[in-house]
Amino acid sequence: MKDSDNVQYFDLHTTGVGYLNRVREVSPDNGSPFLTATVAAMHGKSTDVNRTYFDCVVYGEQAQQSARELQAAVDADKKVLIGFTLSNLNAETFTFQQGDKAGQTGINLKARLIRVAWAKVDGEKVSLRQQRVA
């Protein structure tokens, strides 16, 4: 729980390991540009891995610096594995417009990517330049 100006907040953070995808800058018509990415979080048995996809706004200096450092590798279709922390998890429903699921309801998981603890590109550990945030 954090206390800021006498307002208390309860934080819910999720940590895990997953693949970083689709790092991009979004420039809305109304508002400031922001950095987004998709994280394919891995879970389950190591011999039968499941993935859950999170569409993330990359939030905070540390996470933004890390995502930008890794963006070239992501854009080059390299496998970028990260240790991550997410916050502000929420789900939004949508209706599939095309394909086999047209007309069916789907769920889009959204979060803030607030920390990249470490990274590997094609299995090789990479050093991220910025200082870690506790």
Tab-separated table of N, CA, C and O in Angstrom:
chain	number	residue	atom	x	y	z
A	1	MET	N	0.850	-1.173	0.000
A	1	MET	CA	0.000	0.000	0.000
A	1	MET	C	0.892	1.231	0.000
A	1	MET	O	1.855	1.303	0.743
A	2	LYS	N	0.578	2.191	-0.854
A	2	LYS	CA	1.322	3.444	-0.936
A	2	LYS	C	0.471	4.566	-0.377
A	2	LYS	O	-0.742	4.572	-0.502
A	3	ASP	N	1.123	5.546	0.236
A	3	ASP	CA	0.442	6.707	0.769
A	3	ASP	C	1.002	7.942	0.068
A	3	ASP	O	2.169	8.253	0.186
A	4	SER	N	0.186	8.612	-0.717
A	4	SER	CA	0.604	9.788	-1.451
A	4	SER	C	-0.413	10.891	-1.217
A	4	SER	O	-1.573	10.750	-1.580
A	5	ASP	N	0.021	11.979	-0.602
A	5	ASP	CA	-0.873	13.097	-0.294
A	5	ASP	C	-2.120	12.624	0.448
A	5	ASP	O	-3.241	13.016	0.143
A	6	ASN	N	-1.936	11.735	1.421
A	6	ASN	CA	-3.002	11.198	2.267
A	6	ASN	C	-4.019	10.351	1.512
A	6	ASN	O	-5.111	10.106	2.006
A	7	VAL	N	-3.708	9.956	0.280
A	7	VAL	CA	-4.553	9.043	-0.469
A	7	VAL	C	-3.818	7.715	-0.522
A	7	VAL	O	-2.651	7.662	-0.908
A	8	GLN	N	-4.488	6.653	-0.112
A	8	GLN	CA	-3.838	5.352	-0.087
A	8	GLN	C	-4.201	4.551	-1.323
A	8	GLN	O	-5.338	4.604	-1.806
A	9	TYR	N	-3.200	3.810	-1.850
A	9	TYR	CA	-3.379	2.983	-3.028
A	9	TYR	C	-2.935	1.568	-2.713
A	9	TYR	O	-1.961	1.356	-1.997
A	10	PHE	N	-3.619	0.600	-3.242
A	10	PHE	CA	-3.219	-0.792	-3.146
A	10	PHE	C	-2.689	-1.208	-4.509
A	10	PHE	O	-3.385	-1.053	-5.517
A	11	ASP	N	-1.453	-1.692	-4.533
A	11	ASP	CA	-0.831	-2.093	-5.785
A	11	ASP	C	-1.029	-3.585	-6.014
A	11	ASP	O	-0.903	-4.392	-5.102
A	12	LEU	N	-1.338	-3.946	-7.247
A	12	LEU	CA	-1.393	-5.335	-7.669
A	12	LEU	C	-0.406	-5.469	-8.809
A	12	LEU	O	-0.613	-4.919	-9.890
A	13	HIS	N	0.706	-6.155	-8.549
A	13	HIS	CA	1.737	-6.351	-9.553
A	13	HIS	C	1.816	-7.822	-9.922
A	13	HIS	O	1.641	-8.695	-9.076
A	14	THR	N	2.084	-8.085	-11.178
A	14	THR	CA	2.273	-9.433	-11.678
A	14	THR	C	3.671	-9.522	-12.256
A	14	THR	O	4.060	-8.680	-13.064
A	15	THR	N	4.425	-10.517	-11.825
A	15	THR	CA	5.762	-10.718	-12.366
A	15	THR	C	5.785	-12.018	-13.146
A	15	THR	O	5.011	-12.943	-12.873
A	16	GLY	N	6.662	-12.078	-14.124
A	16	GLY	CA	6.759	-13.298	-14.892
A	16	GLY	C	7.862	-13.240	-15.926
A	16	GLY	O	8.697	-12.332	-15.932
A	17	VAL	N	7.805	-14.224	-16.808
A	17	VAL	CA	8.751	-14.355	-17.912
A	17	VAL	C	7.937	-14.482	-19.185
A	17	VAL	O	6.922	-15.200	-19.208
A	18	GLY	N	8.349	-13.787	-20.225
A	18	GLY	CA	7.613	-13.874	-21.474
A	18	GLY	C	8.353	-13.206	-22.609
A	18	GLY	O	9.444	-12.655	-22.426
A	19	TYR	N	7.748	-13.255	-23.774
A	19	TYR	CA	8.346	-12.672	-24.975
A	19	TYR	C	7.788	-11.281	-25.224
A	19	TYR	O	6.583	-11.056	-25.131
A	20	LEU	N	8.692	-10.366	-25.549
A	20	LEU	CA	8.332	-8.996	-25.876
A	20	LEU	C	8.052	-8.912	-27.372
A	20	LEU	O	8.849	-9.398	-28.182
A	21	ASN	N	6.918	-8.338	-27.747
A	21	ASN	CA	6.501	-8.217	-29.147
A	21	ASN	C	5.919	-6.832	-29.394
A	21	ASN	O	5.508	-6.143	-28.471
A	22	ARG	N	5.847	-6.458	-30.659
A	22	ARG	CA	5.122	-5.276	-31.133
A	22	ARG	C	5.419	-3.999	-30.326
A	22	ARG	O	4.508	-3.295	-29.913
A	23	VAL	N	6.684	-3.684	-30.120
A	23	VAL	CA	7.050	-2.432	-29.445
A	23	VAL	C	6.827	-1.312	-30.452
A	23	VAL	O	7.336	-1.361	-31.572
A	24	ARG	N	6.028	-0.315	-30.069
A	24	ARG	CA	5.718	0.759	-31.008
A	24	ARG	C	5.262	2.013	-30.265
A	24	ARG	O	4.749	1.942	-29.154
A	25	GLU	N	5.470	3.147	-30.922
A	25	GLU	CA	5.022	4.445	-30.421
A	25	GLU	C	3.643	4.712	-31.001
A	25	GLU	O	3.437	4.575	-32.210
A	26	VAL	N	2.692	5.084	-30.163
A	26	VAL	CA	1.336	5.404	-30.599
A	26	VAL	C	1.144	6.907	-30.437
A	26	VAL	O	1.441	7.463	-29.386
A	27	SER	N	0.672	7.542	-31.495
A	27	SER	CA	0.429	8.986	-31.474
A	27	SER	C	-1.057	9.241	-31.702
A	27	SER	O	-1.514	9.351	-32.837
A	28	PRO	N	-1.830	9.357	-30.616
A	28	PRO	CA	-3.271	9.591	-30.772
A	28	PRO	C	-3.551	11.011	-31.280
A	28	PRO	O	-2.735	11.916	-31.108
A	29	ASP	N	-4.710	11.173	-31.914
A	29	ASP	CA	-5.108	12.495	-32.400
A	29	ASP	C	-5.255	13.474	-31.241
A	29	ASP	O	-4.880	14.636	-31.350
A	30	ASN	N	-5.823	13.010	-30.151
A	30	ASN	CA	-6.013	13.849	-28.964
A	30	ASN	C	-5.198	13.263	-27.830
A	30	ASN	O	-5.556	12.246	-27.258
A	31	GLY	N	-4.082	13.886	-27.499
A	31	GLY	CA	-3.267	13.399	-26.396
A	31	GLY	C	-1.814	13.253	-26.789
A	31	GLY	O	-1.425	13.463	-27.937
A	32	SER	N	-1.032	12.862	-25.819
A	32	SER	CA	0.412	12.723	-26.001
A	32	SER	C	0.766	11.337	-26.525
A	32	SER	O	0.089	10.353	-26.196
A	33	PRO	N	1.841	11.223	-27.299
A	33	PRO	CA	2.302	9.919	-27.765
A	33	PRO	C	2.713	9.043	-26.577
A	33	PRO	O	3.131	9.541	-25.528
A	34	PHE	N	2.596	7.724	-26.743
A	34	PHE	CA	3.010	6.804	-25.696
A	34	PHE	C	3.534	5.521	-26.327
A	34	PHE	O	3.227	5.196	-27.468
A	35	LEU	N	4.339	4.794	-25.563
A	35	LEU	CA	4.969	3.568	-26.024
A	35	LEU	C	4.122	2.374	-25.588
A	35	LEU	O	3.647	2.324	-24.450
A	36	THR	N	3.916	1.424	-26.516
A	36	THR	CA	3.154	0.222	-26.199
A	36	THR	C	3.955	-1.011	-26.616
A	36	THR	O	4.899	-0.925	-27.406
A	37	ALA	N	3.548	-2.145	-26.093
A	37	ALA	CA	4.165	-3.424	-26.449
A	37	ALA	C	3.196	-4.536	-26.075
A	37	ALA	O	2.271	-4.331	-25.290
A	38	THR	N	3.423	-5.697	-26.639
A	38	THR	CA	2.682	-6.885	-26.253
A	38	THR	C	3.651	-7.813	-25.540
A	38	THR	O	4.783	-8.006	-25.998
A	39	VAL	N	3.211	-8.371	-24.427
A	39	VAL	CA	4.003	-9.356	-23.695
A	39	VAL	C	3.263	-10.684	-23.765
A	39	VAL	O	2.086	-10.768	-23.399
A	40	ALA	N	3.959	-11.707	-24.256
A	40	ALA	CA	3.421	-13.071	-24.293
A	40	ALA	C	3.972	-13.788	-23.067
A	40	ALA	O	5.066	-14.360	-23.093
A	41	ALA	N	3.214	-13.716	-21.963
A	41	ALA	CA	3.651	-14.293	-20.693
A	41	ALA	C	3.526	-15.813	-20.742
A	41	ALA	O	2.523	-16.347	-21.204
A	42	MET	N	4.559	-16.491	-20.255
A	42	MET	CA	4.561	-17.949	-20.262
A	42	MET	C	4.155	-18.475	-18.891
A	42	MET	O	4.527	-17.910	-17.856
A	43	HIS	N	3.380	-19.589	-18.925
A	43	HIS	CA	2.993	-20.233	-17.674
A	43	HIS	C	2.685	-21.694	-17.949
A	43	HIS	O	2.476	-22.094	-19.093
A	44	GLY	N	2.680	-22.479	-16.897
A	44	GLY	CA	2.430	-23.909	-17.031
A	44	GLY	C	3.724	-24.707	-16.997
A	44	GLY	O	4.793	-24.188	-16.685
A	45	LYS	N	3.620	-25.986	-17.338
A	45	LYS	CA	4.775	-26.875	-17.345
A	45	LYS	C	5.783	-26.432	-18.398
A	45	LYS	O	5.398	-26.018	-19.492
A	46	SER	N	7.053	-26.570	-18.077
A	46	SER	CA	8.092	-26.179	-19.034
A	46	SER	C	8.073	-27.053	-20.278
A	46	SER	O	8.561	-26.649	-21.331
A	47	THR	N	7.482	-28.245	-20.171
A	47	THR	CA	7.392	-29.138	-21.321
A	47	THR	C	6.123	-28.894	-22.139
A	47	THR	O	5.966	-29.458	-23.213
A	48	ASP	N	5.205	-28.074	-21.607
A	48	ASP	CA	3.948	-27.774	-22.301
A	48	ASP	C	3.524	-26.350	-21.946
A	48	ASP	O	2.544	-26.125	-21.240
A	49	VAL	N	4.279	-25.377	-22.447
A	49	VAL	CA	4.118	-23.974	-22.065
A	49	VAL	C	2.844	-23.385	-22.657
A	49	VAL	O	2.523	-23.606	-23.819
A	50	ASN	N	2.133	-22.639	-21.839
A	50	ASN	CA	0.984	-21.848	-22.275
A	50	ASN	C	1.411	-20.395	-22.322
A	50	ASN	O	2.319	-19.974	-21.597
A	51	ARG	N	0.739	-19.610	-23.156
A	51	ARG	CA	1.036	-18.180	-23.239
A	51	ARG	C	-0.242	-17.377	-23.058
A	51	ARG	O	-1.278	-17.732	-23.600
A	52	THR	N	-0.131	-16.305	-22.307
A	52	THR	CA	-1.200	-15.341	-22.153
A	52	THR	C	-0.665	-14.005	-22.634
A	52	THR	O	0.423	-13.586	-22.230
A	53	TYR	N	-1.415	-13.348	-23.511
A	53	TYR	CA	-0.956	-12.112	-24.145
A	53	TYR	C	-1.536	-10.899	-23.433
A	53	TYR	O	-2.728	-10.843	-23.156
A	54	PHE	N	-0.657	-9.935	-23.156
A	54	PHE	CA	-1.051	-8.683	-22.527
A	54	PHE	C	-0.671	-7.531	-23.458
A	54	PHE	O	0.481	-7.425	-23.876
A	55	ASP	N	-1.635	-6.685	-23.791
A	55	ASP	CA	-1.351	-5.443	-24.508
A	55	ASP	C	-0.996	-4.415	-23.445
A	55	ASP	O	-1.801	-4.144	-22.544
A	56	CYS	N	0.201	-3.858	-23.550
A	56	CYS	CA	0.711	-3.016	-22.471
A	56	CYS	C	1.044	-1.604	-22.938
A	56	CYS	O	1.565	-1.413	-24.037
A	57	VAL	N	0.760	-0.660	-22.065
A	57	VAL	CA	1.349	0.659	-22.164
A	57	VAL	C	2.647	0.550	-21.370
A	57	VAL	O	2.653	0.055	-20.239
A	58	VAL	N	3.755	0.959	-21.980
A	58	VAL	CA	5.051	0.888	-21.295
A	58	VAL	C	5.148	2.134	-20.437
A	58	VAL	O	5.137	3.262	-20.943
A	59	TYR	N	5.212	1.934	-19.128
A	59	TYR	CA	5.024	3.018	-18.174
A	59	TYR	C	6.270	3.175	-17.315
A	59	TYR	O	6.761	2.212	-16.736
A	60	GLY	N	6.757	4.382	-17.232
A	60	GLY	CA	7.913	4.681	-16.394
A	60	GLY	C	9.207	4.679	-17.198
A	60	GLY	O	9.336	4.015	-18.222
A	61	GLU	N	10.160	5.447	-16.692
A	61	GLU	CA	11.420	5.648	-17.394
A	61	GLU	C	12.192	4.354	-17.626
A	61	GLU	O	12.697	4.104	-18.716
A	62	GLN	N	12.298	3.516	-16.598
A	62	GLN	CA	13.086	2.283	-16.709
A	62	GLN	C	12.513	1.350	-17.759
A	62	GLN	O	13.227	0.857	-18.621
A	63	ALA	N	11.219	1.119	-17.716
A	63	ALA	CA	10.590	0.202	-18.666
A	63	ALA	C	10.643	0.759	-20.085
A	63	ALA	O	10.894	0.023	-21.045
A	64	GLN	N	10.437	2.067	-20.245
A	64	GLN	CA	10.494	2.674	-21.568
A	64	GLN	C	11.897	2.574	-22.156
A	64	GLN	O	12.058	2.229	-23.334
A	65	GLN	N	12.911	2.839	-21.355
A	65	GLN	CA	14.301	2.741	-21.825
A	65	GLN	C	14.595	1.304	-22.265
A	65	GLN	O	15.154	1.075	-23.330
A	66	SER	N	14.198	0.336	-21.455
A	66	SER	CA	14.450	-1.075	-21.790
A	66	SER	C	13.734	-1.475	-23.075
A	66	SER	O	14.321	-2.112	-23.945
A	67	ALA	N	12.469	-1.100	-23.198
A	67	ALA	CA	11.694	-1.459	-24.388
A	67	ALA	C	12.313	-0.833	-25.636
A	67	ALA	O	12.402	-1.486	-26.686
A	68	ARG	N	12.761	0.399	-25.528
A	68	ARG	CA	13.385	1.060	-26.684
A	68	ARG	C	14.708	0.392	-27.051
A	68	ARG	O	15.039	0.255	-28.224
A	69	GLU	N	15.476	-0.033	-26.044
A	69	GLU	CA	16.736	-0.728	-26.309
A	69	GLU	C	16.493	-2.061	-27.015
A	69	GLU	O	17.304	-2.486	-27.831
A	70	LEU	N	15.380	-2.703	-26.726
A	70	LEU	CA	15.078	-4.022	-27.278
A	70	LEU	C	14.262	-3.956	-28.566
A	70	LEU	O	14.085	-4.970	-29.240
A	71	GLN	N	13.772	-2.787	-28.922
A	71	GLN	CA	12.865	-2.651	-30.064
A	71	GLN	C	13.493	-3.113	-31.377
A	71	GLN	O	12.832	-3.774	-32.179
A	72	ALA	N	14.754	-2.812	-31.615
A	72	ALA	CA	15.398	-3.226	-32.874
A	72	ALA	C	15.411	-4.747	-32.994
A	72	ALA	O	15.158	-5.293	-34.075
A	73	ALA	N	15.675	-5.443	-31.894
A	73	ALA	CA	15.677	-6.907	-31.922
A	73	ALA	C	14.267	-7.437	-32.168
A	73	ALA	O	14.075	-8.383	-32.938
A	74	VAL	N	13.271	-6.827	-31.552
A	74	VAL	CA	11.874	-7.227	-31.774
A	74	VAL	C	11.503	-7.002	-33.237
A	74	VAL	O	10.931	-7.881	-33.887
A	75	ASP	N	11.854	-5.830	-33.773
A	75	ASP	CA	11.536	-5.493	-35.164
A	75	ASP	C	12.228	-6.431	-36.153
A	75	ASP	O	11.734	-6.648	-37.253
A	76	ALA	N	13.379	-6.995	-35.744
A	76	ALA	CA	14.131	-7.916	-36.603
A	76	ALA	C	13.652	-9.361	-36.433
A	76	ALA	O	14.316	-10.287	-36.887
A	77	ASP	N	12.514	-9.531	-35.763
A	77	ASP	CA	11.919	-10.854	-35.526
A	77	ASP	C	12.814	-11.786	-34.727
A	77	ASP	O	12.749	-13.015	-34.879
A	78	LYS	N	13.644	-11.223	-33.858
A	78	LYS	CA	14.434	-12.046	-32.944
A	78	LYS	C	13.566	-12.381	-31.744
A	78	LYS	O	12.602	-11.676	-31.450
A	79	LYS	N	13.900	-13.462	-31.061
A	79	LYS	CA	13.160	-13.852	-29.866
A	79	LYS	C	13.708	-13.066	-28.678
A	79	LYS	O	14.851	-13.250	-28.274
A	80	VAL	N	12.865	-12.177	-28.148
A	80	VAL	CA	13.265	-11.318	-27.041
A	80	VAL	C	12.506	-11.772	-25.794
A	80	VAL	O	11.311	-11.510	-25.649
A	81	LEU	N	13.214	-12.475	-24.921
A	81	LEU	CA	12.651	-13.001	-23.680
A	81	LEU	C	12.984	-12.031	-22.558
A	81	LEU	O	14.136	-11.585	-22.446
A	82	ILE	N	11.983	-11.689	-21.745
A	82	ILE	CA	12.203	-10.730	-20.659
A	82	ILE	C	11.635	-11.257	-19.341
A	82	ILE	O	10.696	-12.038	-19.318
A	83	GLY	N	12.220	-10.782	-18.254
A	83	GLY	CA	11.612	-10.874	-16.932
A	83	GLY	C	10.888	-9.560	-16.734
A	83	GLY	O	11.470	-8.492	-16.953
A	84	PHE	N	9.611	-9.599	-16.377
A	84	PHE	CA	8.813	-8.374	-16.387
A	84	PHE	C	7.977	-8.231	-15.127
A	84	PHE	O	7.726	-9.191	-14.406
A	85	THR	N	7.520	-6.992	-14.913
A	85	THR	CA	6.517	-6.678	-13.900
A	85	THR	C	5.425	-5.870	-14.583
A	85	THR	O	5.710	-4.892	-15.279
A	86	LEU	N	4.176	-6.301	-14.385
A	86	LEU	CA	3.003	-5.608	-14.905
A	86	LEU	C	2.194	-5.052	-13.752
A	86	LEU	O	2.199	-5.603	-12.647
A	87	SER	N	1.441	-3.993	-14.020
A	87	SER	CA	0.500	-3.445	-13.038
A	87	SER	C	-0.770	-3.029	-13.768
A	87	SER	O	-0.840	-3.057	-14.988
A	88	ASN	N	-1.763	-2.620	-12.989
A	88	ASN	CA	-3.037	-2.124	-13.525
A	88	ASN	C	-3.673	-3.090	-14.520
A	88	ASN	O	-4.120	-2.690	-15.594
A	89	LEU	N	-3.727	-4.356	-14.162
A	89	LEU	CA	-4.315	-5.368	-15.036
A	89	LEU	C	-5.810	-5.144	-15.176
A	89	LEU	O	-6.504	-4.872	-14.193
A	90	ASN	N	-6.299	-5.247	-16.418
A	90	ASN	CA	-7.739	-5.179	-16.647
A	90	ASN	C	-8.070	-5.905	-17.940
A	90	ASN	O	-7.199	-6.181	-18.757
A	91	ALA	N	-9.331	-6.226	-18.101
A	91	ALA	CA	-9.788	-6.944	-19.287
A	91	ALA	C	-10.862	-6.129	-19.991
A	91	ALA	O	-11.687	-5.487	-19.346
A	92	GLU	N	-10.823	-6.168	-21.323
A	92	GLU	CA	-11.848	-5.513	-22.137
A	92	GLU	C	-12.417	-6.548	-23.093
A	92	GLU	O	-11.669	-7.345	-23.657
A	93	THR	N	-13.713	-6.523	-23.258
A	93	THR	CA	-14.325	-7.436	-24.217
A	93	THR	C	-14.413	-6.777	-25.586
A	93	THR	O	-14.421	-5.553	-25.701
A	94	PHE	N	-14.440	-7.610	-26.612
A	94	PHE	CA	-14.610	-7.133	-27.986
A	94	PHE	C	-15.322	-8.221	-28.769
A	94	PHE	O	-15.463	-9.360	-28.296
A	95	THR	N	-15.796	-7.882	-29.944
A	95	THR	CA	-16.463	-8.844	-30.821
A	95	THR	C	-15.590	-9.086	-32.042
A	95	THR	O	-15.179	-8.121	-32.712
A	96	PHE	N	-15.262	-10.351	-32.310
A	96	PHE	CA	-14.493	-10.688	-33.501
A	96	PHE	C	-15.285	-10.257	-34.728
A	96	PHE	O	-16.479	-10.544	-34.835
A	97	GLN	N	-14.614	-9.593	-35.663
A	97	GLN	CA	-15.265	-9.087	-36.868
A	97	GLN	C	-15.080	-10.003	-38.068
A	97	GLN	O	-15.882	-9.961	-38.992
A	98	GLN	N	-14.027	-10.827	-38.048
A	98	GLN	CA	-13.713	-11.666	-39.210
A	98	GLN	C	-13.279	-13.050	-38.753
A	98	GLN	O	-13.030	-13.286	-37.583
A	99	GLY	N	-13.176	-13.948	-39.712
A	99	GLY	CA	-12.623	-15.271	-39.458
A	99	GLY	C	-13.605	-16.236	-38.822
A	99	GLY	O	-14.814	-15.979	-38.757
A	100	ASP	N	-13.074	-17.348	-38.345
A	100	ASP	CA	-13.883	-18.419	-37.759
A	100	ASP	C	-14.657	-17.971	-36.524
A	100	ASP	O	-15.679	-18.554	-36.181
A	101	LYS	N	-14.152	-16.947	-35.834
A	101	LYS	CA	-14.786	-16.495	-34.593
A	101	LYS	C	-15.674	-15.268	-34.795
A	101	LYS	O	-16.114	-14.658	-33.822
A	102	ALA	N	-15.918	-14.865	-36.027
A	102	ALA	CA	-16.721	-13.666	-36.314
A	102	ALA	C	-18.031	-13.718	-35.532
A	102	ALA	O	-18.728	-14.731	-35.514
A	103	GLY	N	-18.324	-12.619	-34.834
A	103	GLY	CA	-19.545	-12.524	-34.043
A	103	GLY	C	-19.379	-12.984	-32.605
A	103	GLY	O	-20.218	-12.679	-31.759
A	104	GLN	N	-18.295	-13.694	-32.303
A	104	GLN	CA	-18.071	-14.172	-30.942
A	104	GLN	C	-17.383	-13.095	-30.107
A	104	GLN	O	-16.684	-12.229	-30.634
A	105	THR	N	-17.576	-13.174	-28.796
A	105	THR	CA	-16.946	-12.241	-27.876
A	105	THR	C	-15.559	-12.744	-27.504
A	105	THR	O	-15.370	-13.926	-27.242
A	106	GLY	N	-14.600	-11.833	-27.499
A	106	GLY	CA	-13.240	-12.137	-27.068
A	106	GLY	C	-12.851	-11.221	-25.926
A	106	GLY	O	-13.562	-10.265	-25.602
A	107	ILE	N	-11.739	-11.532	-25.302
A	107	ILE	CA	-11.238	-10.721	-24.189
A	107	ILE	C	-9.828	-10.265	-24.510
A	107	ILE	O	-8.987	-11.058	-24.929
A	108	ASN	N	-9.575	-8.979	-24.327
A	108	ASN	CA	-8.260	-8.394	-24.526
A	108	ASN	C	-7.731	-8.006	-23.153
A	108	ASN	O	-8.351	-7.202	-22.453
A	109	LEU	N	-6.586	-8.592	-22.748
A	109	LEU	CA	-5.984	-8.278	-21.459
A	109	LEU	C	-5.039	-7.101	-21.625
A	109	LEU	O	-4.195	-7.087	-22.516
A	110	LYS	N	-5.199	-6.115	-20.758
A	110	LYS	CA	-4.390	-4.901	-20.818
A	110	LYS	C	-3.675	-4.704	-19.485
A	110	LYS	O	-4.157	-5.142	-18.444
A	111	ALA	N	-2.524	-4.039	-19.555
A	111	ALA	CA	-1.743	-3.783	-18.343
A	111	ALA	C	-0.745	-2.674	-18.632
A	111	ALA	O	-0.606	-2.213	-19.766
A	112	ARG	N	-0.038	-2.273	-17.586
A	112	ARG	CA	1.114	-1.389	-17.727
A	112	ARG	C	2.358	-2.262	-17.553
A	112	ARG	O	2.454	-3.011	-16.583
A	113	LEU	N	3.290	-2.158	-18.481
A	113	LEU	CA	4.596	-2.789	-18.316
A	113	LEU	C	5.438	-1.788	-17.549
A	113	LEU	O	5.768	-0.718	-18.073
A	114	ILE	N	5.745	-2.098	-16.275
A	114	ILE	CA	6.423	-1.115	-15.426
A	114	ILE	C	7.886	-1.453	-15.144
A	114	ILE	O	8.618	-0.621	-14.619
A	115	ARG	N	8.305	-2.686	-15.497
A	115	ARG	CA	9.703	-3.042	-15.239
A	115	ARG	C	10.136	-4.177	-16.145
A	115	ARG	O	9.394	-5.135	-16.357
A	116	VAL	N	11.351	-4.050	-16.679
A	116	VAL	CA	12.023	-5.149	-17.373
A	116	VAL	C	13.253	-5.460	-16.527
A	116	VAL	O	14.183	-4.654	-16.438
A	117	ALA	N	13.236	-6.604	-15.858
A	117	ALA	CA	14.305	-6.959	-14.925
A	117	ALA	C	15.544	-7.464	-15.649
A	117	ALA	O	16.671	-7.221	-15.205
A	118	TRP	N	15.349	-8.188	-16.745
A	118	TRP	CA	16.455	-8.747	-17.531
A	118	TRP	C	15.923	-9.071	-18.925
A	118	TRP	O	14.719	-9.089	-19.135
A	119	ALA	N	16.840	-9.340	-19.844
A	119	ALA	CA	16.430	-9.667	-21.211
A	119	ALA	C	17.443	-10.611	-21.851
A	119	ALA	O	18.639	-10.551	-21.562
A	120	LYS	N	16.913	-11.463	-22.745
A	120	LYS	CA	17.739	-12.314	-23.600
A	120	LYS	C	17.237	-12.142	-25.024
A	120	LYS	O	16.028	-12.126	-25.258
A	121	VAL	N	18.163	-12.023	-25.949
A	121	VAL	CA	17.825	-11.926	-27.367
A	121	VAL	C	18.376	-13.170	-28.047
A	121	VAL	O	19.580	-13.419	-27.993
A	122	ASP	N	17.486	-13.959	-28.636
A	122	ASP	CA	17.855	-15.243	-29.240
A	122	ASP	C	18.698	-16.088	-28.294
A	122	ASP	O	19.695	-16.699	-28.688
A	123	GLY	N	18.316	-16.101	-27.018
A	123	GLY	CA	18.967	-16.937	-26.016
A	123	GLY	C	20.197	-16.338	-25.366
A	123	GLY	O	20.729	-16.897	-24.410
A	124	GLU	N	20.674	-15.198	-25.858
A	124	GLU	CA	21.864	-14.548	-25.307
A	124	GLU	C	21.449	-13.414	-24.372
A	124	GLU	O	20.723	-12.514	-24.779
A	125	LYS	N	21.947	-13.459	-23.130
A	125	LYS	CA	21.626	-12.404	-22.170
A	125	LYS	C	22.195	-11.078	-22.666
A	125	LYS	O	23.315	-11.024	-23.140
A	126	VAL	N	21.388	-10.031	-22.579
A	126	VAL	CA	21.837	-8.698	-22.974
A	126	VAL	C	21.854	-7.803	-21.752
A	126	VAL	O	21.068	-7.962	-20.823
A	127	SER	N	22.757	-6.849	-21.777
A	127	SER	CA	22.884	-5.884	-20.692
A	127	SER	C	22.037	-4.670	-21.048
A	127	SER	O	22.222	-4.066	-22.110
A	128	LEU	N	21.136	-4.310	-20.157
A	128	LEU	CA	20.312	-3.115	-20.349
A	128	LEU	C	21.018	-1.951	-19.654
A	128	LEU	O	21.512	-2.103	-18.536
A	129	ARG	N	21.044	-0.807	-20.293
A	129	ARG	CA	21.873	0.312	-19.829
A	129	ARG	C	21.411	0.992	-18.557
A	129	ARG	O	22.220	1.451	-17.777
A	130	GLN	N	20.140	1.132	-18.334
A	130	GLN	CA	19.651	1.953	-17.242
A	130	GLN	C	19.760	1.254	-15.886
A	130	GLN	O	19.895	0.062	-15.810
A	131	GLN	N	19.680	2.059	-14.848
A	131	GLN	CA	19.679	1.544	-13.478
A	131	GLN	C	18.333	0.904	-13.166
A	131	GLN	O	17.295	1.351	-13.655
A	132	ARG	N	18.343	-0.078	-12.372
A	132	ARG	CA	17.107	-0.772	-11.984
A	132	ARG	C	16.361	0.035	-10.930
A	132	ARG	O	16.946	0.675	-10.080
A	133	VAL	N	15.054	-0.024	-11.007
A	133	VAL	CA	14.185	0.626	-10.038
A	133	VAL	C	13.721	-0.436	-9.056
A	133	VAL	O	13.323	-1.509	-9.461
A	134	ALA	N	13.772	-0.148	-7.777
A	134	ALA	CA	13.382	-1.132	-6.765
A	134	ALA	C	11.896	-1.361	-6.748
A	134	ALA	O	11.113	-0.628	-7.185
